[in-house]
């Protein structure tokens, strides 16, 4: 079968990624996602190789890492991306401090590029693998931030995934400053299934009883209350948090006014 124009252009860009100078590599990496298809094996491998090659300059591997989030995560793209993560994890534990720092920066860059909140179930599995690698090499704050985003994205898909929340708690209970919960926190729970998953996650966190879990539970209860105009179920959860063993959580729950938090 004759190669399509799109496939030809993707192959051309892949050659530039492999063989071009720094400016060309950066430009080609940025252009390639528009031409990715689930069968773009060579194009995805070219980007993956730049992302993991210790000899590449920072602008090159940074541009490549940013494009990994655009891989079609089918039977080709998924394994290639997992291979990138494994390769960088191995580089991140080498004796050479420069190589280690370089690999850590690349892993962190991939985490920042992944569009987890709007991602598919396959994206969440890749994010899980990346978070585990981050944890393995000491990127604890980055692992916590990614696991938080992944846990929330799963809730939006209607799954609360106890194991993810427990991995997150293991990271943030030791060091609460790793908790990536900013003042602008917002979560949509547009379906009954998503709201059920949100409720299950909120109860899991509340029952954990720790200060970090309490902070997260209150954030989820606030989101669930807003999503349901504070129906009886979410008011009951708020009341339960007002009896939380952590004083700060209990006080914050007491001060949260459902009539103003809609």
PDB file of C-alpha atoms in Angstrom:
ATOM      1  CA  UNK A   1       0.000   0.000   0.000  1.00  0.00           C
ATOM      2  CA  UNK A   2       1.305   3.442  -0.900  1.00  0.00           C
ATOM      3  CA  UNK A   3       2.499   5.488   2.044  1.00  0.00           C
ATOM      4  CA  UNK A   4       0.174   8.429   2.798  1.00  0.00           C
ATOM      5  CA  UNK A   5       1.375  12.025   2.711  1.00  0.00           C
ATOM      6  CA  UNK A   6       0.942  12.239   6.480  1.00  0.00           C
ATOM      7  CA  UNK A   7       3.033   9.136   7.096  1.00  0.00           C
ATOM      8  CA  UNK A   8       5.729  10.452   4.754  1.00  0.00           C
ATOM      9  CA  UNK A   9       5.859  13.775   6.558  1.00  0.00           C
ATOM     10  CA  UNK A  10       5.990  12.081   9.978  1.00  0.00           C
ATOM     11  CA  UNK A  11       8.890   9.957   8.743  1.00  0.00           C
ATOM     12  CA  UNK A  12      10.639  13.091   7.469  1.00  0.00           C
ATOM     13  CA  UNK A  13      10.221  14.793  10.858  1.00  0.00           C
ATOM     14  CA  UNK A  14      11.468  11.655  12.622  1.00  0.00           C
ATOM     15  CA  UNK A  15      14.671  11.783  10.567  1.00  0.00           C
ATOM     16  CA  UNK A  16      15.150  15.422  11.550  1.00  0.00           C
ATOM     17  CA  UNK A  17      14.660  14.497  15.216  1.00  0.00           C
ATOM     18  CA  UNK A  18      17.339  11.836  14.946  1.00  0.00           C
ATOM     19  CA  UNK A  19      19.892  13.657  12.791  1.00  0.00           C
ATOM     20  CA  UNK A  20      19.233  17.408  12.913  1.00  0.00           C
ATOM     21  CA  UNK A  21      21.104  20.105  14.788  1.00  0.00           C
ATOM     22  CA  UNK A  22      19.755  21.408  18.080  1.00  0.00           C
ATOM     23  CA  UNK A  23      17.343  23.945  16.612  1.00  0.00           C
ATOM     24  CA  UNK A  24      16.054  21.445  14.067  1.00  0.00           C
ATOM     25  CA  UNK A  25      15.530  18.737  16.673  1.00  0.00           C
ATOM     26  CA  UNK A  26      13.546  21.081  18.907  1.00  0.00           C
ATOM     27  CA  UNK A  27      11.376  22.302  16.023  1.00  0.00           C
ATOM     28  CA  UNK A  28      10.771  18.780  14.683  1.00  0.00           C
ATOM     29  CA  UNK A  29       9.850  17.429  18.130  1.00  0.00           C
ATOM     30  CA  UNK A  30       7.307  20.199  18.551  1.00  0.00           C
ATOM     31  CA  UNK A  31       5.836  19.588  15.097  1.00  0.00           C
ATOM     32  CA  UNK A  32       5.534  15.807  15.296  1.00  0.00           C
ATOM     33  CA  UNK A  33       2.489  15.405  17.598  1.00  0.00           C
ATOM     34  CA  UNK A  34       0.201  16.820  14.919  1.00  0.00           C
ATOM     35  CA  UNK A  35       1.250  13.896  12.708  1.00  0.00           C
ATOM     36  CA  UNK A  36       1.220  11.060  15.226  1.00  0.00           C
ATOM     37  CA  UNK A  37      -1.044   8.109  14.512  1.00  0.00           C
ATOM     38  CA  UNK A  38      -1.347   4.883  16.546  1.00  0.00           C
ATOM     39  CA  UNK A  39       1.022   3.310  13.985  1.00  0.00           C
ATOM     40  CA  UNK A  40       3.713   6.048  14.085  1.00  0.00           C
ATOM     41  CA  UNK A  41       6.297   3.656  15.486  1.00  0.00           C
ATOM     42  CA  UNK A  42       9.446   5.270  14.111  1.00  0.00           C
ATOM     43  CA  UNK A  43       8.316   8.805  14.917  1.00  0.00           C
ATOM     44  CA  UNK A  44       7.514   7.910  18.513  1.00  0.00           C
ATOM     45  CA  UNK A  45      10.749   5.985  18.901  1.00  0.00           C
ATOM     46  CA  UNK A  46      12.713   8.941  17.563  1.00  0.00           C
ATOM     47  CA  UNK A  47      11.189  11.244  20.191  1.00  0.00           C
ATOM     48  CA  UNK A  48      11.644   8.608  22.898  1.00  0.00           C
ATOM     49  CA  UNK A  49      15.316   8.192  22.024  1.00  0.00           C
ATOM     50  CA  UNK A  50      15.941  11.923  22.344  1.00  0.00           C
ATOM     51  CA  UNK A  51      14.142  11.966  25.703  1.00  0.00           C
ATOM     52  CA  UNK A  52      16.442   9.261  27.102  1.00  0.00           C
ATOM     53  CA  UNK A  53      19.756   9.945  25.327  1.00  0.00           C
ATOM     54  CA  UNK A  54      22.269  11.198  27.935  1.00  0.00           C
ATOM     55  CA  UNK A  55      24.216  12.928  25.178  1.00  0.00           C
ATOM     56  CA  UNK A  56      21.373  15.221  24.121  1.00  0.00           C
ATOM     57  CA  UNK A  57      21.358  18.845  25.185  1.00  0.00           C
ATOM     58  CA  UNK A  58      18.728  20.069  27.588  1.00  0.00           C
ATOM     59  CA  UNK A  59      16.648  21.950  25.002  1.00  0.00           C
ATOM     60  CA  UNK A  60      16.473  18.817  22.896  1.00  0.00           C
ATOM     61  CA  UNK A  61      15.424  16.372  25.586  1.00  0.00           C
ATOM     62  CA  UNK A  62      13.073  18.907  27.145  1.00  0.00           C
ATOM     63  CA  UNK A  63      11.288  19.373  23.821  1.00  0.00           C
ATOM     64  CA  UNK A  64      11.070  15.603  23.411  1.00  0.00           C
ATOM     65  CA  UNK A  65       9.764  15.063  26.944  1.00  0.00           C
ATOM     66  CA  UNK A  66       6.999  17.599  26.355  1.00  0.00           C
ATOM     67  CA  UNK A  67       5.795  15.647  23.314  1.00  0.00           C
ATOM     68  CA  UNK A  68       5.614  12.265  25.050  1.00  0.00           C
ATOM     69  CA  UNK A  69       2.245  13.288  26.486  1.00  0.00           C
ATOM     70  CA  UNK A  70       0.857  13.341  22.931  1.00  0.00           C
ATOM     71  CA  UNK A  71       1.712   9.719  22.134  1.00  0.00           C
ATOM     72  CA  UNK A  72      -1.331   7.685  21.058  1.00  0.00           C
ATOM     73  CA  UNK A  73      -1.391   5.144  23.889  1.00  0.00           C
ATOM     74  CA  UNK A  74      -2.190   2.043  21.891  1.00  0.00           C
ATOM     75  CA  UNK A  75      -0.158  -1.150  21.487  1.00  0.00           C
ATOM     76  CA  UNK A  76       2.731   0.889  20.043  1.00  0.00           C
ATOM     77  CA  UNK A  77       2.779   4.159  21.951  1.00  0.00           C
ATOM     78  CA  UNK A  78       2.127   2.716  25.401  1.00  0.00           C
ATOM     79  CA  UNK A  79       5.108   0.332  25.471  1.00  0.00           C
ATOM     80  CA  UNK A  80       7.421   2.972  23.991  1.00  0.00           C
ATOM     81  CA  UNK A  81       6.451   5.468  26.665  1.00  0.00           C
ATOM     82  CA  UNK A  82       6.838   2.872  29.414  1.00  0.00           C
ATOM     83  CA  UNK A  83      10.282   2.120  28.016  1.00  0.00           C
ATOM     84  CA  UNK A  84      11.214   5.797  28.350  1.00  0.00           C
ATOM     85  CA  UNK A  85      10.146   5.774  31.983  1.00  0.00           C
ATOM     86  CA  UNK A  86      12.113   2.594  32.749  1.00  0.00           C
ATOM     87  CA  UNK A  87      15.179   3.913  30.953  1.00  0.00           C
ATOM     88  CA  UNK A  88      15.174   7.176  32.862  1.00  0.00           C
ATOM     89  CA  UNK A  89      14.631   5.365  36.152  1.00  0.00           C
ATOM     90  CA  UNK A  90      17.737   3.311  35.463  1.00  0.00           C
ATOM     91  CA  UNK A  91      19.744   6.428  34.578  1.00  0.00           C
ATOM     92  CA  UNK A  92      18.519   8.133  37.757  1.00  0.00           C
ATOM     93  CA  UNK A  93      20.324   5.640  39.994  1.00  0.00           C
ATOM     94  CA  UNK A  94      23.694   5.695  38.234  1.00  0.00           C
ATOM     95  CA  UNK A  95      26.801   6.724  40.242  1.00  0.00           C
ATOM     96  CA  UNK A  96      27.443   9.724  37.977  1.00  0.00           C
ATOM     97  CA  UNK A  97      25.820  12.696  39.748  1.00  0.00           C
ATOM     98  CA  UNK A  98      25.400  14.689  36.536  1.00  0.00           C
ATOM     99  CA  UNK A  99      23.708  11.800  34.729  1.00  0.00           C
ATOM    100  CA  UNK A 100      21.484  11.197  37.743  1.00  0.00           C
ATOM    101  CA  UNK A 101      20.407  14.842  37.986  1.00  0.00           C
ATOM    102  CA  UNK A 102      19.761  14.912  34.261  1.00  0.00           C
ATOM    103  CA  UNK A 103      17.519  11.814  34.422  1.00  0.00           C
ATOM    104  CA  UNK A 104      15.617  13.186  37.419  1.00  0.00           C
ATOM    105  CA  UNK A 105      14.899  16.408  35.547  1.00  0.00           C
ATOM    106  CA  UNK A 106      13.620  14.445  32.550  1.00  0.00           C
ATOM    107  CA  UNK A 107      11.294  12.307  34.679  1.00  0.00           C
ATOM    108  CA  UNK A 108       9.945  15.440  36.354  1.00  0.00           C
ATOM    109  CA  UNK A 109       9.450  17.073  32.950  1.00  0.00           C
ATOM    110  CA  UNK A 110       7.393  14.143  31.690  1.00  0.00           C
ATOM    111  CA  UNK A 111       5.214  14.367  34.785  1.00  0.00           C
ATOM    112  CA  UNK A 112       4.574  18.046  34.166  1.00  0.00           C
ATOM    113  CA  UNK A 113       3.690  17.379  30.519  1.00  0.00           C
ATOM    114  CA  UNK A 114       1.190  14.560  31.101  1.00  0.00           C
ATOM    115  CA  UNK A 115      -2.370  15.834  30.811  1.00  0.00           C
ATOM    116  CA  UNK A 116      -3.692  13.606  33.549  1.00  0.00           C
ATOM    117  CA  UNK A 117      -6.825  15.494  34.555  1.00  0.00           C
ATOM    118  CA  UNK A 118      -8.255  15.162  31.025  1.00  0.00           C
ATOM    119  CA  UNK A 119      -6.617  11.836  30.306  1.00  0.00           C
ATOM    120  CA  UNK A 120      -7.999   8.464  29.349  1.00  0.00           C
ATOM    121  CA  UNK A 121      -7.821   5.357  31.512  1.00  0.00           C
ATOM    122  CA  UNK A 122      -4.646   4.408  29.589  1.00  0.00           C
ATOM    123  CA  UNK A 123      -3.096   7.771  30.467  1.00  0.00           C
ATOM    124  CA  UNK A 124      -3.778   7.102  34.144  1.00  0.00           C
ATOM    125  CA  UNK A 125      -1.951   3.768  33.941  1.00  0.00           C
ATOM    126  CA  UNK A 126       1.067   5.495  32.382  1.00  0.00           C
ATOM    127  CA  UNK A 127       0.881   8.122  35.131  1.00  0.00           C
ATOM    128  CA  UNK A 128       0.853   5.354  37.744  1.00  0.00           C
ATOM    129  CA  UNK A 129       4.003   3.860  36.246  1.00  0.00           C
ATOM    130  CA  UNK A 130       5.673   7.262  36.153  1.00  0.00           C
ATOM    131  CA  UNK A 131       4.722   8.052  39.755  1.00  0.00           C
ATOM    132  CA  UNK A 132       6.142   4.720  40.917  1.00  0.00           C
ATOM    133  CA  UNK A 133       9.405   5.460  39.088  1.00  0.00           C
ATOM    134  CA  UNK A 134       9.530   8.953  40.576  1.00  0.00           C
ATOM    135  CA  UNK A 135       9.068   7.468  44.031  1.00  0.00           C
ATOM    136  CA  UNK A 136      11.751   4.852  43.394  1.00  0.00           C
ATOM    137  CA  UNK A 137      14.353   7.495  42.536  1.00  0.00           C
ATOM    138  CA  UNK A 138      13.471   9.971  45.291  1.00  0.00           C
ATOM    139  CA  UNK A 139      11.215  12.451  43.456  1.00  0.00           C
ATOM    140  CA  UNK A 140       8.708  12.253  46.278  1.00  0.00           C
ATOM    141  CA  UNK A 141       7.023  15.638  45.843  1.00  0.00           C
ATOM    142  CA  UNK A 142       6.632  15.061  42.104  1.00  0.00           C
ATOM    143  CA  UNK A 143       5.254  11.574  42.740  1.00  0.00           C
ATOM    144  CA  UNK A 144       2.756  13.022  45.226  1.00  0.00           C
ATOM    145  CA  UNK A 145       1.590  15.720  42.798  1.00  0.00           C
ATOM    146  CA  UNK A 146       1.152  13.216  39.968  1.00  0.00           C
ATOM    147  CA  UNK A 147      -0.630  10.675  42.179  1.00  0.00           C
ATOM    148  CA  UNK A 148      -2.989  13.381  43.441  1.00  0.00           C
ATOM    149  CA  UNK A 149      -3.880  14.371  39.882  1.00  0.00           C
ATOM    150  CA  UNK A 150      -4.272  10.739  38.852  1.00  0.00           C
ATOM    151  CA  UNK A 151      -6.495   9.940  41.827  1.00  0.00           C
ATOM    152  CA  UNK A 152      -8.761  12.894  41.029  1.00  0.00           C
ATOM    153  CA  UNK A 153      -8.884  11.981  37.348  1.00  0.00           C
ATOM    154  CA  UNK A 154      -9.926   8.444  38.275  1.00  0.00           C
ATOM    155  CA  UNK A 155     -12.746   9.871  40.387  1.00  0.00           C
ATOM    156  CA  UNK A 156     -13.983  11.809  37.354  1.00  0.00           C
ATOM    157  CA  UNK A 157     -13.993   8.492  35.482  1.00  0.00           C
ATOM    158  CA  UNK A 158     -16.103   7.014  38.283  1.00  0.00           C
ATOM    159  CA  UNK A 159     -13.377   5.048  40.100  1.00  0.00           C
ATOM    160  CA  UNK A 160     -11.880   5.934  43.466  1.00  0.00           C
ATOM    161  CA  UNK A 161      -8.975   3.419  43.391  1.00  0.00           C
ATOM    162  CA  UNK A 162      -8.084   2.854  47.022  1.00  0.00           C
ATOM    163  CA  UNK A 163      -4.503   1.824  46.213  1.00  0.00           C
ATOM    164  CA  UNK A 164      -3.724   5.188  44.576  1.00  0.00           C
ATOM    165  CA  UNK A 165      -5.016   7.138  47.560  1.00  0.00           C
ATOM    166  CA  UNK A 166      -3.012   4.926  49.915  1.00  0.00           C
ATOM    167  CA  UNK A 167       0.164   5.513  47.873  1.00  0.00           C
ATOM    168  CA  UNK A 168      -0.501   9.241  48.066  1.00  0.00           C
ATOM    169  CA  UNK A 169      -1.073   9.093  51.811  1.00  0.00           C
ATOM    170  CA  UNK A 170       2.205   7.249  52.294  1.00  0.00           C
ATOM    171  CA  UNK A 171       3.936  10.194  50.633  1.00  0.00           C
ATOM    172  CA  UNK A 172       2.145  13.120  52.252  1.00  0.00           C
ATOM    173  CA  UNK A 173       1.603  11.862  55.791  1.00  0.00           C
ATOM    174  CA  UNK A 174       5.357  11.763  56.307  1.00  0.00           C
ATOM    175  CA  UNK A 175       5.823  15.247  54.797  1.00  0.00           C
ATOM    176  CA  UNK A 176       2.560  17.226  54.535  1.00  0.00           C
ATOM    177  CA  UNK A 177       4.244  19.930  52.457  1.00  0.00           C
ATOM    178  CA  UNK A 178       4.216  17.431  49.585  1.00  0.00           C
ATOM    179  CA  UNK A 179       0.434  17.699  49.478  1.00  0.00           C
ATOM    180  CA  UNK A 180      -0.276  19.465  46.155  1.00  0.00           C
ATOM    181  CA  UNK A 181      -3.496  21.098  47.298  1.00  0.00           C
ATOM    182  CA  UNK A 182      -3.560  24.751  46.303  1.00  0.00           C
ATOM    183  CA  UNK A 183      -6.138  27.392  47.101  1.00  0.00           C
ATOM    184  CA  UNK A 184      -7.565  27.106  43.598  1.00  0.00           C
ATOM    185  CA  UNK A 185      -8.595  23.451  43.950  1.00  0.00           C
ATOM    186  CA  UNK A 186     -11.594  22.534  41.816  1.00  0.00           C
ATOM    187  CA  UNK A 187     -13.013  19.176  40.802  1.00  0.00           C
ATOM    188  CA  UNK A 188     -15.943  18.366  38.541  1.00  0.00           C
ATOM    189  CA  UNK A 189     -18.070  15.330  39.374  1.00  0.00           C
ATOM    190  CA  UNK A 190     -20.566  15.527  36.524  1.00  0.00           C
ATOM    191  CA  UNK A 191     -22.118  12.052  36.729  1.00  0.00           C
ATOM    192  CA  UNK A 192     -23.717   9.951  39.492  1.00  0.00           C
ATOM    193  CA  UNK A 193     -20.893   7.437  39.106  1.00  0.00           C
ATOM    194  CA  UNK A 194     -18.264  10.163  39.536  1.00  0.00           C
ATOM    195  CA  UNK A 195     -20.040  11.508  42.621  1.00  0.00           C
ATOM    196  CA  UNK A 196     -20.194   8.006  44.097  1.00  0.00           C
ATOM    197  CA  UNK A 197     -16.452   7.587  43.542  1.00  0.00           C
ATOM    198  CA  UNK A 198     -15.833  11.008  45.075  1.00  0.00           C
ATOM    199  CA  UNK A 199     -17.857  10.041  48.134  1.00  0.00           C
ATOM    200  CA  UNK A 200     -15.972   6.754  48.519  1.00  0.00           C
ATOM    201  CA  UNK A 201     -12.618   8.577  48.305  1.00  0.00           C
ATOM    202  CA  UNK A 202     -13.721  11.238  50.812  1.00  0.00           C
ATOM    203  CA  UNK A 203     -14.815   8.586  53.306  1.00  0.00           C
ATOM    204  CA  UNK A 204     -11.606   6.607  52.846  1.00  0.00           C
ATOM    205  CA  UNK A 205      -9.579   9.741  53.605  1.00  0.00           C
ATOM    206  CA  UNK A 206     -11.738  10.778  56.556  1.00  0.00           C
ATOM    207  CA  UNK A 207     -11.508   7.341  58.124  1.00  0.00           C
ATOM    208  CA  UNK A 208      -7.720   7.400  57.817  1.00  0.00           C
ATOM    209  CA  UNK A 209      -7.779  10.006  60.583  1.00  0.00           C
ATOM    210  CA  UNK A 210      -4.442  11.708  59.898  1.00  0.00           C
ATOM    211  CA  UNK A 211      -4.068  15.480  59.439  1.00  0.00           C
ATOM    212  CA  UNK A 212      -3.003  15.171  55.775  1.00  0.00           C
ATOM    213  CA  UNK A 213      -5.871  12.812  55.002  1.00  0.00           C
ATOM    214  CA  UNK A 214      -8.257  15.171  56.764  1.00  0.00           C
ATOM    215  CA  UNK A 215      -7.204  18.117  54.607  1.00  0.00           C
ATOM    216  CA  UNK A 216      -7.791  16.100  51.443  1.00  0.00           C
ATOM    217  CA  UNK A 217     -11.094  14.715  52.719  1.00  0.00           C
ATOM    218  CA  UNK A 218     -12.392  18.213  53.375  1.00  0.00           C
ATOM    219  CA  UNK A 219     -11.379  19.344  49.883  1.00  0.00           C
ATOM    220  CA  UNK A 220     -13.278  16.418  48.349  1.00  0.00           C
ATOM    221  CA  UNK A 221     -16.326  16.957  50.551  1.00  0.00           C
ATOM    222  CA  UNK A 222     -16.385  20.616  49.574  1.00  0.00           C
ATOM    223  CA  UNK A 223     -16.265  19.603  45.887  1.00  0.00           C
ATOM    224  CA  UNK A 224     -18.982  16.996  46.377  1.00  0.00           C
ATOM    225  CA  UNK A 225     -21.160  19.447  48.247  1.00  0.00           C
ATOM    226  CA  UNK A 226     -20.908  22.022  45.497  1.00  0.00           C
ATOM    227  CA  UNK A 227     -21.664  19.391  42.837  1.00  0.00           C
ATOM    228  CA  UNK A 228     -24.901  18.352  44.594  1.00  0.00           C
ATOM    229  CA  UNK A 229     -25.972  21.705  46.060  1.00  0.00           C
ATOM    230  CA  UNK A 230     -25.104  20.183  49.419  1.00  0.00           C
ATOM    231  CA  UNK A 231     -27.603  17.370  49.528  1.00  0.00           C
ATOM    232  CA  UNK A 232     -28.070  15.348  52.714  1.00  0.00           C
ATOM    233  CA  UNK A 233     -25.243  12.896  51.979  1.00  0.00           C
ATOM    234  CA  UNK A 234     -22.586  15.599  51.674  1.00  0.00           C
ATOM    235  CA  UNK A 235     -23.877  17.569  54.644  1.00  0.00           C
ATOM    236  CA  UNK A 236     -23.520  14.389  56.693  1.00  0.00           C
ATOM    237  CA  UNK A 237     -19.919  14.011  55.507  1.00  0.00           C
ATOM    238  CA  UNK A 238     -19.199  17.588  56.505  1.00  0.00           C
ATOM    239  CA  UNK A 239     -20.674  16.962  59.950  1.00  0.00           C
ATOM    240  CA  UNK A 240     -18.479  13.873  60.331  1.00  0.00           C
ATOM    241  CA  UNK A 241     -15.399  15.939  59.508  1.00  0.00           C
ATOM    242  CA  UNK A 242     -16.342  18.380  62.242  1.00  0.00           C
ATOM    243  CA  UNK A 243     -15.623  15.526  64.657  1.00  0.00           C
ATOM    244  CA  UNK A 244     -12.286  14.667  63.024  1.00  0.00           C
ATOM    245  CA  UNK A 245      -9.442  13.687  65.345  1.00  0.00           C
ATOM    246  CA  UNK A 246      -7.220  16.351  63.760  1.00  0.00           C
ATOM    247  CA  UNK A 247      -8.123  19.694  65.336  1.00  0.00           C
ATOM    248  CA  UNK A 248      -7.289  21.777  62.253  1.00  0.00           C
ATOM    249  CA  UNK A 249      -9.440  19.589  60.006  1.00  0.00           C
ATOM    250  CA  UNK A 250     -12.333  19.703  62.452  1.00  0.00           C
ATOM    251  CA  UNK A 251     -12.111  23.484  62.766  1.00  0.00           C
ATOM    252  CA  UNK A 252     -11.893  24.013  59.001  1.00  0.00           C
ATOM    253  CA  UNK A 253     -14.940  21.783  58.537  1.00  0.00           C
ATOM    254  CA  UNK A 254     -16.816  23.749  61.190  1.00  0.00           C
ATOM    255  CA  UNK A 255     -16.014  27.017  59.418  1.00  0.00           C
ATOM    256  CA  UNK A 256     -17.055  25.740  55.996  1.00  0.00           C
ATOM    257  CA  UNK A 257     -20.542  27.124  55.384  1.00  0.00           C
ATOM    258  CA  UNK A 258     -22.536  25.055  52.844  1.00  0.00           C
ATOM    259  CA  UNK A 259     -24.753  28.057  52.111  1.00  0.00           C
ATOM    260  CA  UNK A 260     -21.724  30.064  50.947  1.00  0.00           C
ATOM    261  CA  UNK A 261     -19.808  27.148  49.381  1.00  0.00           C
ATOM    262  CA  UNK A 262     -22.048  26.393  46.395  1.00  0.00           C
TER     263      UNK A 262
END
